Amino acid sequence: MSLQLKINTDLKEAMKAKQEPLLSTLRLLKADIQYELTKNGAQELSDEQVIVLIKRSYVKRTDAIQMYEKANRNDLADKEKGEAEVLKSYLPPDVPEDQIVAAVEKFVIELGASGPKDIGKVMGKVMAEFKGANIDGSKVSAIVKSKLS
């Protein structure tokens, strides 16, 4: 079953069970998917495209959590945390840090990278290597910078 169909099925089940935090999050996610479908004129999105949408929504939630916590709005932060957890459940597991380090070292050698000017080249290769996987770009950036500094 594709990820898009799983989300639709889970949305229907959440409607029947009246699971409110799950329901509102899945509705927003379905709206994002529908927008992407109409934008591209497609019938269905690939799992990779859906994962990109989920990641985008997840990042929005984590940013909102930080802002709400700075403003001492714990009620809103808790709501965003609940939505972030729902979104995270649809993402593949995080890529382990040791795999990222190994890929960075491989591409540093392969590209002959020697300094900060080569960070972009190495980052591009590493991110392409893990395309479709759940990888944190800021974590990759930190590892690349530490290797090339």
mmCIF file with all atom_site columns, N, CA, C and O in Angstrom, residues 11 49 69 122 140 147 149:
data_model
loop_
_atom_site.group_PDB
_atom_site.id
_atom_site.type_symbol
_atom_site.label_atom_id
_atom_site.label_alt_id
_atom_site.label_comp_id
_atom_site.label_asym_id
_atom_site.label_entity_id
_atom_site.label_seq_id
_atom_site.pdbx_PDB_ins_code
_atom_site.Cartn_x
_atom_site.Cartn_y
_atom_site.Cartn_z
_atom_site.occupancy
_atom_site.B_iso_or_equiv
_atom_site.pdbx_formal_charge
_atom_site.auth_seq_id
_atom_site.auth_comp_id
_atom_site.auth_asym_id
_atom_site.auth_atom_id
_atom_site.pdbx_PDB_model_num
ATOM 1  N N  . LEU A 1 11  ? -6.963  8.356  7.887  1.00 0.00 ? 11  LEU A N  1
ATOM 2  C CA . LEU A 1 11  ? -7.853  9.507  8.057  1.00 0.00 ? 11  LEU A CA 1
ATOM 3  C C  . LEU A 1 11  ? -9.300  9.033  8.248  1.00 0.00 ? 11  LEU A C  1
ATOM 4  O O  . LEU A 1 11  ? -10.003 9.507  9.150  1.00 0.00 ? 11  LEU A O  1
ATOM 5  N N  . GLN A 1 49  ? 7.679   11.552 -2.784 1.00 0.00 ? 49  GLN A N  1
ATOM 6  C CA . GLN A 1 49  ? 7.090   12.887 -2.794 1.00 0.00 ? 49  GLN A CA 1
ATOM 7  C C  . GLN A 1 49  ? 6.261   13.135 -1.537 1.00 0.00 ? 49  GLN A C  1
ATOM 8  O O  . GLN A 1 49  ? 6.282   14.233 -0.976 1.00 0.00 ? 49  GLN A O  1
ATOM 9  N N  . GLU A 1 69  ? 7.366   27.814 22.767 1.00 0.00 ? 69  GLU A N  1
ATOM 10 C CA . GLU A 1 69  ? 8.039   27.644 24.054 1.00 0.00 ? 69  GLU A CA 1
ATOM 11 C C  . GLU A 1 69  ? 8.760   28.927 24.465 1.00 0.00 ? 69  GLU A C  1
ATOM 12 O O  . GLU A 1 69  ? 8.788   29.270 25.647 1.00 0.00 ? 69  GLU A O  1
ATOM 13 N N  . VAL A 1 122 ? 30.344  18.039 -1.057 1.00 0.00 ? 122 VAL A N  1
ATOM 14 C CA . VAL A 1 122 ? 30.192  16.844 -0.225 1.00 0.00 ? 122 VAL A CA 1
ATOM 15 C C  . VAL A 1 122 ? 28.750  16.728 0.268  1.00 0.00 ? 122 VAL A C  1
ATOM 16 O O  . VAL A 1 122 ? 28.163  15.644 0.234  1.00 0.00 ? 122 VAL A O  1
ATOM 17 N N  . VAL A 1 140 ? 23.905  16.454 8.921  1.00 0.00 ? 140 VAL A N  1
ATOM 18 C CA . VAL A 1 140 ? 24.879  16.180 7.856  1.00 0.00 ? 140 VAL A CA 1
ATOM 19 C C  . VAL A 1 140 ? 25.829  17.358 7.706  1.00 0.00 ? 140 VAL A C  1
ATOM 20 O O  . VAL A 1 140 ? 27.049  17.184 7.605  1.00 0.00 ? 140 VAL A O  1
ATOM 21 N N  . LYS A 1 147 ? 34.513  17.482 9.453  1.00 0.00 ? 147 LYS A N  1
ATOM 22 C CA . LYS A 1 147 ? 35.497  16.706 8.686  1.00 0.00 ? 147 LYS A CA 1
ATOM 23 C C  . LYS A 1 147 ? 36.383  17.603 7.824  1.00 0.00 ? 147 LYS A C  1
ATOM 24 O O  . LYS A 1 147 ? 37.544  17.287 7.593  1.00 0.00 ? 147 LYS A O  1
ATOM 25 N N  . SER A 1 149 ? 37.082  20.884 8.407  1.00 0.00 ? 149 SER A N  1
ATOM 26 C CA . SER A 1 149 ? 37.672  22.039 9.116  1.00 0.00 ? 149 SER A CA 1
ATOM 27 C C  . SER A 1 149 ? 39.065  21.713 9.609  1.00 0.00 ? 149 SER A C  1
ATOM 28 O O  . SER A 1 149 ? 39.422  20.624 9.886  1.00 0.00 ? 149 SER A O  1
#
